[in-house]
Amino acid sequence: MTKWIILVLAPLGALSSKNWILVWVFLEFSSMMFILLGKNKTSSECLLKYFLIQTLGSVFIILSMSLKMLASFKSLSNSTSLLSSIIIMSMILKAGMVPVHLWMIQICKSFKSLYLLLFLSIQKLAPLGILLMSSNIILFSIIMVMNSIVGTISQLYSLNLNIILTFSSISHSGWIILSGMNSLEMFMIYFSIYTIIISQILVNFEKSKSKEILSMSNSNSTIISFMSLGGLPPLLGFFPKWLSIHYSIQKSNMKITCFILTIFACLNIFIYLRIFSLSIFKSPLQKKSKDTPLSSTSNFINISPLLFFFSPKL
């Protein structure tokens, strides 16, 4: 129980700390708890790769702290951009974002549902939040576009659940950065909704004991959850995207970036529709799975935004 508490609180501690040493300590706690929780249920090779990548990211943090101390001693005023670049590179590596994302794909293949959920949500919270401490809008725009393009297009070439959700996480990382550039509240809203949706998907697949998306094409709950993950209006996943675009266009001149993200979000929805439609047409006589209380709850959560349209005006 203690490990779970530390796993949840460590990213929050890293985000709330103003001292880089404490940030580094909390990030290490988060990584170590993830490894300890998965040591008996995940392959040692995957955990070793994860450990090495996180260690490399931590080395960059320590390097930036050392350079900062050296710069303060020698009164170097032009070192700020270098230190910021090192920190950004460290967080991109730890979060598994483009262009250093391939390690994520390699280790996610063998993760079980619970650890995949932890890896794609809690473990990415602190690196993404720390990344947003920088104020380089041009660099952020490049990162957002790259992650959206690579994360979306790569989903065309797999039907494995773990791989698709991992590439989807890469694509959503760009959207999470966009939301975080508006406000901390928007960042947490987007991240929370994203976590809820992938939790629904993983619970459905855990019940079926399958890792292939085609095997769940007869599940209404799974189809709705994937459409929500893609951002199909008026499902739950559409609204954080819409709010992020709305406030980004109002606050900053990011129309081109928002347009590109929107195009690839539409492509993402098309990919999910294509996967499920192909499966349904190949096996049209396949019986629909019965709705359980859990799947009904999942459907209600995803369509809950519709209540706002039909609620009486106050």
Coordinates of C-alpha atoms in Angstrom, one line a residue:
M1 CA 0.0 0.0 0.0
T2 CA 2.9 2.3 0.8
K3 CA 4.3 1.8 -2.6
W4 CA 1.1 2.8 -4.3
I5 CA 0.8 6.0 -2.2
I6 CA 4.4 7.0 -3.1
L7 CA 3.7 6.2 -6.7
V8 CA 0.8 8.6 -6.8
L9 CA 2.2 11.3 -4.5
A10 CA 5.7 11.4 -6.0
P11 CA 4.7 13.1 -9.4
L12 CA 2.6 15.6 -7.5
G13 CA 5.6 16.4 -5.3
A14 CA 7.8 16.9 -8.3
L15 CA 5.3 19.3 -9.9
S16 CA 4.9 21.3 -6.7
S17 CA 8.6 21.6 -5.9
K18 CA 10.6 24.7 -6.7
N19 CA 14.0 23.1 -5.9
W20 CA 15.5 21.0 -8.7
I21 CA 17.1 18.6 -6.3
L22 CA 13.7 17.8 -4.8
V23 CA 12.2 17.5 -8.3
W24 CA 14.9 14.9 -9.1
V25 CA 14.3 13.0 -5.9
F26 CA 10.5 12.8 -6.5
L27 CA 11.1 11.7 -10.0
E28 CA 13.4 8.9 -8.8
F29 CA 10.9 7.8 -6.2
S30 CA 8.2 7.6 -8.9
S31 CA 10.4 5.5 -11.2
M32 CA 11.6 3.2 -8.4
M33 CA 8.0 2.5 -7.1
F34 CA 6.9 1.7 -10.6
I35 CA 9.7 -0.8 -11.0
L36 CA 9.1 -2.3 -7.5
L37 CA 5.4 -2.7 -8.2
G38 CA 6.0 -4.4 -11.5
K39 CA 9.0 -6.6 -10.7
N40 CA 6.9 -9.8 -10.2
K41 CA 4.4 -9.2 -13.0
T42 CA 6.4 -7.7 -15.8
S43 CA 9.5 -9.1 -17.6
S44 CA 12.8 -8.1 -16.1
E45 CA 14.1 -7.0 -19.6
C46 CA 11.3 -4.4 -19.9
L47 CA 11.9 -3.1 -16.4
L48 CA 15.6 -2.9 -17.1
K49 CA 15.1 -0.9 -20.3
Y50 CA 12.7 1.4 -18.4
F51 CA 15.3 1.8 -15.6
L52 CA 18.1 2.7 -18.0
I53 CA 16.0 5.3 -19.9
Q54 CA 14.8 6.9 -16.7
T55 CA 18.4 6.9 -15.4
L56 CA 19.6 8.6 -18.5
G57 CA 16.9 11.3 -18.1
S58 CA 18.0 11.8 -14.5
V59 CA 21.6 12.2 -15.7
F60 CA 20.4 15.1 -17.8
I61 CA 18.7 16.7 -14.8
I62 CA 21.9 16.3 -12.7
L63 CA 23.9 17.7 -15.6
S64 CA 21.7 20.8 -15.8
M65 CA 21.9 21.4 -12.0
S66 CA 25.7 21.1 -12.2
L67 CA 25.9 23.5 -15.1
K68 CA 23.6 25.9 -13.2
M69 CA 25.9 25.9 -10.2
L70 CA 28.9 26.4 -12.4
A71 CA 27.3 29.3 -14.2
S72 CA 26.4 31.0 -10.9
F73 CA 30.0 30.7 -9.7
K74 CA 31.4 32.1 -13.0
S75 CA 28.5 34.6 -13.5
L76 CA 27.6 33.2 -16.9
S77 CA 24.5 35.1 -18.1
N78 CA 24.1 33.2 -21.5
S79 CA 23.7 29.7 -20.0
T80 CA 19.9 29.9 -19.4
S81 CA 19.0 28.6 -22.9
L82 CA 21.4 25.7 -22.6
L83 CA 20.1 24.7 -19.2
S84 CA 16.5 25.0 -20.4
S85 CA 17.3 22.8 -23.5
I86 CA 18.8 20.1 -21.3
I87 CA 15.8 20.0 -19.0
I88 CA 13.4 19.9 -21.9
M89 CA 15.4 17.0 -23.5
S90 CA 15.3 15.2 -20.1
M91 CA 11.5 15.5 -19.8
I92 CA 10.9 14.5 -23.4
L93 CA 13.0 11.4 -22.8
K94 CA 11.3 10.5 -19.6
A95 CA 7.8 11.0 -21.1
G96 CA 8.6 9.0 -24.2
M97 CA 7.8 11.7 -26.6
V98 CA 9.0 12.2 -30.2
P99 CA 11.8 11.9 -31.3
V100 CA 12.9 9.7 -28.4
H101 CA 9.8 7.5 -28.2
L102 CA 10.9 4.2 -29.6
W103 CA 11.9 2.8 -26.2
M104 CA 8.2 3.1 -25.1
I105 CA 7.0 0.9 -27.9
Q106 CA 9.5 -1.8 -27.1
I107 CA 8.6 -2.1 -23.4
C108 CA 4.9 -1.6 -23.6
K109 CA 4.2 -4.7 -25.6
S110 CA 4.5 -7.0 -22.6
F111 CA 2.9 -4.7 -20.0
K112 CA -0.3 -6.0 -18.4
S113 CA -3.3 -3.6 -18.3
L114 CA -2.7 -2.1 -14.9
Y115 CA 0.9 -1.3 -15.5
L116 CA 0.2 0.0 -19.0
L117 CA -2.3 2.4 -17.4
L118 CA 0.2 3.5 -14.8
F119 CA 2.9 3.9 -17.4
L120 CA 0.7 6.0 -19.8
S121 CA -0.8 8.2 -17.1
I122 CA 0.8 8.7 -13.7
Q123 CA 4.3 8.1 -14.9
K124 CA 3.9 10.8 -17.6
L125 CA 2.3 13.4 -15.3
A126 CA 5.4 14.8 -13.8
P127 CA 7.6 15.0 -17.0
L128 CA 4.8 16.7 -18.9
G129 CA 4.1 19.2 -16.1
I130 CA 7.8 20.0 -15.7
L131 CA 8.2 20.4 -19.4
L132 CA 5.5 23.2 -19.3
M133 CA 7.6 25.2 -17.0
S134 CA 9.5 26.4 -20.0
S135 CA 8.0 29.2 -22.1
N136 CA 9.4 28.5 -25.5
I137 CA 6.2 28.6 -27.7
I138 CA 8.0 27.8 -30.9
L139 CA 9.7 24.7 -29.5
F140 CA 6.4 23.6 -27.9
S141 CA 4.6 24.0 -31.3
I142 CA 7.2 21.8 -33.0
I143 CA 6.9 19.1 -30.2
M144 CA 3.1 19.1 -30.4
V145 CA 3.0 18.8 -34.1
M146 CA 5.7 16.0 -34.2
N147 CA 3.9 14.0 -31.5
S148 CA 0.5 14.4 -33.1
I149 CA 1.8 13.3 -36.6
V150 CA 3.9 10.4 -35.5
G151 CA 1.5 9.2 -32.8
T152 CA -1.4 9.2 -35.1
I153 CA 0.1 7.7 -38.3
S154 CA 1.9 5.0 -36.4
Q155 CA -1.5 3.6 -35.2
L156 CA -2.2 2.6 -38.9
Y157 CA 0.2 -0.3 -38.7
S158 CA -0.9 -2.3 -35.7
L159 CA -4.0 -4.0 -34.2
N160 CA -2.3 -4.7 -30.8
L161 CA -4.0 -2.8 -28.0
N162 CA -0.8 -2.0 -26.1
I163 CA 0.9 -0.6 -29.1
I164 CA -2.1 1.5 -30.3
L165 CA -2.6 2.9 -26.8
T166 CA 1.1 3.8 -26.6
F167 CA 1.1 5.6 -29.9
S168 CA -2.2 7.2 -28.9
S169 CA -0.5 8.4 -25.7
I170 CA 2.3 10.0 -27.8
S171 CA -0.4 11.8 -29.9
H172 CA -2.2 13.0 -26.8
S173 CA 1.0 14.3 -25.3
G174 CA 0.9 17.1 -27.8
W175 CA -2.6 17.9 -26.8
I176 CA -1.8 17.8 -23.1
I177 CA 1.0 20.3 -23.7
L178 CA -1.4 22.5 -25.7
S179 CA -3.9 22.4 -22.8
G180 CA -1.1 23.1 -20.2
M181 CA 0.0 26.2 -22.1
N182 CA -3.4 27.7 -21.3
S183 CA -3.6 27.0 -17.6
L184 CA -2.8 24.4 -14.9
E185 CA -6.6 23.7 -14.6
M186 CA -6.8 22.9 -18.3
F187 CA -3.8 20.6 -18.0
M188 CA -5.3 18.6 -15.2
I189 CA -8.8 18.5 -16.8
Y190 CA -7.3 17.1 -20.1
F191 CA -5.0 14.7 -18.2
S192 CA -7.8 13.4 -16.0
I193 CA -10.2 12.8 -18.8
Y194 CA -7.6 11.1 -20.9
T195 CA -6.8 8.8 -17.9
I196 CA -10.5 8.0 -17.4
I197 CA -10.9 7.0 -21.1
I198 CA -7.9 4.7 -21.3
S199 CA -8.9 3.1 -18.0
Q200 CA -12.3 2.3 -19.5
I201 CA -10.6 0.7 -22.6
L202 CA -8.1 -1.3 -20.5
V203 CA -10.8 -2.6 -18.2
N204 CA -12.9 -3.8 -21.1
F205 CA -9.9 -5.7 -22.6
E206 CA -8.8 -7.1 -19.2
K207 CA -12.3 -8.7 -18.9
S208 CA -11.9 -10.3 -22.4
K209 CA -8.3 -11.5 -21.8
S210 CA -7.4 -10.2 -25.2
K211 CA -4.8 -7.8 -26.6
E212 CA -6.2 -7.6 -30.1
I213 CA -8.6 -4.8 -30.9
L214 CA -10.5 -6.8 -33.5
S215 CA -11.6 -9.3 -30.8
M216 CA -13.6 -6.5 -29.1
S217 CA -15.3 -5.1 -32.2
N218 CA -18.6 -6.5 -30.9
S219 CA -18.4 -4.5 -27.7
N220 CA -20.4 -1.2 -27.8
S221 CA -18.5 0.1 -24.7
T222 CA -15.1 -0.5 -26.3
I223 CA -16.1 1.2 -29.6
I224 CA -17.6 4.2 -27.8
S225 CA -14.5 4.5 -25.6
F226 CA -12.2 4.5 -28.6
M227 CA -14.3 7.1 -30.3
S228 CA -14.1 9.2 -27.2
L229 CA -10.3 8.7 -27.1
G230 CA -10.1 10.0 -30.6
G231 CA -12.1 13.0 -29.8
L232 CA -15.4 12.3 -31.6
P233 CA -18.0 14.9 -30.7
P234 CA -20.1 15.0 -28.6
L235 CA -18.3 12.3 -26.5
L236 CA -16.3 13.1 -23.4
G237 CA -12.9 13.1 -25.2
F238 CA -14.0 15.8 -27.6
F239 CA -14.4 18.6 -25.0
P240 CA -10.8 18.9 -23.6
K241 CA -9.6 19.1 -27.2
W242 CA -12.2 21.8 -28.0
L243 CA -11.4 23.8 -24.9
S244 CA -7.7 23.6 -25.6
I245 CA -8.1 24.9 -29.1
H246 CA -10.6 27.6 -28.0
Y247 CA -8.4 29.1 -25.4
S248 CA -5.1 28.7 -27.4
I249 CA -6.5 30.7 -30.3
Q250 CA -7.8 33.3 -27.9
K251 CA -4.6 33.7 -25.8
S252 CA -1.8 33.1 -28.4
N253 CA -1.2 33.0 -32.1
M254 CA -1.2 29.2 -32.5
K255 CA -3.8 28.9 -35.3
I256 CA -1.6 26.8 -37.5
T257 CA -0.6 24.5 -34.7
C258 CA -4.2 24.0 -33.6
F259 CA -5.2 23.4 -37.2
I260 CA -2.6 20.6 -37.7
L261 CA -3.5 19.0 -34.4
T262 CA -7.2 19.0 -35.4
I263 CA -6.5 17.4 -38.8
F264 CA -4.6 14.6 -37.2
A265 CA -7.3 14.2 -34.5
C266 CA -9.8 13.7 -37.3
L267 CA -7.4 11.1 -38.8
N268 CA -7.2 9.4 -35.5
I269 CA -11.0 9.0 -35.4
F270 CA -10.9 7.7 -39.0
I271 CA -8.3 5.1 -38.0
Y272 CA -10.5 3.8 -35.1
L273 CA -13.6 3.7 -37.3
R274 CA -11.7 1.8 -40.0
I275 CA -10.5 -0.8 -37.5
F276 CA -13.9 -1.5 -36.1
S277 CA -15.8 -1.3 -39.4
L278 CA -13.4 -3.8 -41.1
S279 CA -13.9 -6.2 -38.2
I280 CA -17.7 -5.9 -38.2
F281 CA -17.9 -6.4 -42.0
K282 CA -15.6 -9.5 -41.8
S283 CA -17.8 -11.1 -39.2
P284 CA -21.3 -9.6 -39.5
L285 CA -22.9 -12.5 -37.7
Q286 CA -20.8 -12.1 -34.6
K287 CA -23.0 -11.6 -31.5
K288 CA -22.9 -8.4 -29.6
S289 CA -21.5 -8.8 -26.1
K290 CA -24.0 -8.2 -23.3
D291 CA -23.8 -4.9 -21.5
T292 CA -22.6 -5.2 -17.9
P293 CA -23.1 -2.6 -15.2
L294 CA -19.4 -1.6 -15.7
S295 CA -19.8 -1.1 -19.4
S296 CA -23.0 0.8 -19.0
T297 CA -21.3 3.1 -16.6
S298 CA -18.5 3.6 -19.1
N299 CA -21.0 4.4 -21.8
F300 CA -22.7 6.9 -19.5
I301 CA -19.5 8.7 -18.7
N302 CA -18.5 9.0 -22.3
I303 CA -21.9 10.5 -23.4
S304 CA -22.3 12.5 -20.2
P305 CA -21.4 15.8 -22.0
L306 CA -24.8 15.5 -23.8
L307 CA -26.5 16.3 -20.5
F308 CA -25.2 19.9 -20.7
F309 CA -27.1 20.4 -24.0
F310 CA -30.4 19.1 -22.7
S311 CA -30.2 20.6 -19.2
P312 CA -32.4 23.6 -18.6
K313 CA -30.7 27.0 -18.5
L314 CA -30.1 28.4 -15.1

